Tab-separated table of C-alpha atoms in Angstrom:
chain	number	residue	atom	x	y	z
A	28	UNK	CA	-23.366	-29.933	49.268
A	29	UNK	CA	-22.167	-33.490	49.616
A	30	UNK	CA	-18.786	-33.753	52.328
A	31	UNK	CA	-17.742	-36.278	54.906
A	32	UNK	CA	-20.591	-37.990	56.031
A	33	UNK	CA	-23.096	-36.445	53.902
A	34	UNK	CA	-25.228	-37.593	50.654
A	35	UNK	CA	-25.131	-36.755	47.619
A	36	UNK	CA	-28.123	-34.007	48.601
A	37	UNK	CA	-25.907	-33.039	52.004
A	38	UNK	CA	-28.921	-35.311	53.719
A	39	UNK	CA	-26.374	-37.440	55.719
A	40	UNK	CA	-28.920	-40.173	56.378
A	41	UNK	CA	-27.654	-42.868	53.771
A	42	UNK	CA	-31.137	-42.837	52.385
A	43	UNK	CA	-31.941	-41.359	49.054
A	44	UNK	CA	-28.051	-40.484	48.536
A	45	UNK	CA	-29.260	-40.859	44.321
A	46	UNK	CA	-31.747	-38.122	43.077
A	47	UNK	CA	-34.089	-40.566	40.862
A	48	UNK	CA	-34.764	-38.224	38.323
A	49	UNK	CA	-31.472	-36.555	37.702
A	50	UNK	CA	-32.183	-33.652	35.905
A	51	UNK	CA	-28.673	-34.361	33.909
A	52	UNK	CA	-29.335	-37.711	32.044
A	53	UNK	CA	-29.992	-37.665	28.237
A	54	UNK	CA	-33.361	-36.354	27.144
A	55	UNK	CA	-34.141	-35.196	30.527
A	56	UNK	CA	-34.807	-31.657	29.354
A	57	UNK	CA	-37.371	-32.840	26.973
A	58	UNK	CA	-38.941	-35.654	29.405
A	59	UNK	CA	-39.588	-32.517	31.246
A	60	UNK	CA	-41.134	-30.590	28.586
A	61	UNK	CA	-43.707	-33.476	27.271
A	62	UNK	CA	-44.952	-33.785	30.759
A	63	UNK	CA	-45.577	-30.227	30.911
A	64	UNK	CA	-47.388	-30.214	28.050
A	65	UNK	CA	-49.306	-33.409	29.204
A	66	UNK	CA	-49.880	-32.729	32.902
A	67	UNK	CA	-49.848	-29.257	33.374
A	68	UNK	CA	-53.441	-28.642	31.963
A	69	UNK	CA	-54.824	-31.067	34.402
A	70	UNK	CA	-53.080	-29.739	37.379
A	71	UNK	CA	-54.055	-26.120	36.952
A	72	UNK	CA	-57.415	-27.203	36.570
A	73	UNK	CA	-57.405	-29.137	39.836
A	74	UNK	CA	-55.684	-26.340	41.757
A	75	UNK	CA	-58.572	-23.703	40.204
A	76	UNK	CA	-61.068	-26.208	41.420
A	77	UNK	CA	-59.275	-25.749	44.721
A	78	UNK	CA	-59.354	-22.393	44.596
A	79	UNK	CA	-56.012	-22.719	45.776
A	80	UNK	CA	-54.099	-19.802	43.549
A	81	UNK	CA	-55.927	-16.829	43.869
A	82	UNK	CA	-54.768	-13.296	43.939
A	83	UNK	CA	-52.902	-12.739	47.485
A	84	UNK	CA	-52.363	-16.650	47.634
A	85	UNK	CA	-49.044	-18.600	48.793
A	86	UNK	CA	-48.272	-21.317	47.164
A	87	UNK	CA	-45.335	-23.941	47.278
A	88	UNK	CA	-44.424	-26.067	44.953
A	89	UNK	CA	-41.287	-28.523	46.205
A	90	UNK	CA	-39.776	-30.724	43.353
A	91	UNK	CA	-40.629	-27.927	40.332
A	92	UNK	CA	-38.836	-29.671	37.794
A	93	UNK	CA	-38.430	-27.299	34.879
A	94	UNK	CA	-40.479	-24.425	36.690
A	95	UNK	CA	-43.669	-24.278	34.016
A	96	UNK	CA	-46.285	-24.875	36.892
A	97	UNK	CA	-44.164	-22.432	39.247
A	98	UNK	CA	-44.655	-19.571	36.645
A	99	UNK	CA	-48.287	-20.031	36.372
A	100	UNK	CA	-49.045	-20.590	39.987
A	101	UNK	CA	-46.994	-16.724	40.134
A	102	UNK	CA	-49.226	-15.290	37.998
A	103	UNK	CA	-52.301	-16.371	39.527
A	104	UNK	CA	-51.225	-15.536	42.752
A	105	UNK	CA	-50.165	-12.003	42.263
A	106	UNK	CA	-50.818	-9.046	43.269
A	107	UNK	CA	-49.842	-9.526	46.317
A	108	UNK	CA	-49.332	-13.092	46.750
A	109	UNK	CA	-46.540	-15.444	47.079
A	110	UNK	CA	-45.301	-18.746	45.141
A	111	UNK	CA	-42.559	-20.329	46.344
A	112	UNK	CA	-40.853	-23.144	44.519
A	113	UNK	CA	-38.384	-25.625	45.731
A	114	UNK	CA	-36.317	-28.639	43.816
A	115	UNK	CA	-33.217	-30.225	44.782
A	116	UNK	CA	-31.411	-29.414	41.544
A	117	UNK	CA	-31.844	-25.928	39.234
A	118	UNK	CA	-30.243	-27.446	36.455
A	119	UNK	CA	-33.538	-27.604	34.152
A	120	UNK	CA	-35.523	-24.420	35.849
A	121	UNK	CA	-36.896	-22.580	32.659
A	122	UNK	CA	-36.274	-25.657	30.593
């Protein structure tokens, strides 16, 4: 991604070259994983208070980490909808 005149992230502005969580420092697979466990509860109870993931819903989630709230918000979104998840680096997805 990165080339003449680019970042790191191929975002060419000079700001934000250095992902602050890089997904490839020590422990970061487990970092992950704790806050999943300690997070995730309250954010899926926010987002049903929302009524923001129903069946036939889009969703997007941008900086999905490790993925666990991506593969909840599918299944409360399908049939029919749509949950779209975005993060600068794959490395952990499915950690």
């Amino acid at each position: 991604m990165s080339g003449p005149g680019r970042g790191r992230w191929g975002l060419g502005d000079g700001v934000g070259e250095e992902y602050v969580m890089d997904h490839h420092q020590p422990g970061e697979r487990q970092r992950l994983a704790l806050m999943s466990r300690l997070l995730d509860p309250m954010h899926r109870r926010r987002i049903e208070d929302l009524g923001a993931a129903s069946a036939g819903a889009r969703t997007l989630e941008v900086g999905f980490g490790n993925g666990s709230m991506s593969a909840w918000l599918a299944g409360q979104v399908a049939p029919g909808g749509q949950a779209l998840a975005v993060d600068l680096d794959l490395a952990l997805a499915g950690a």
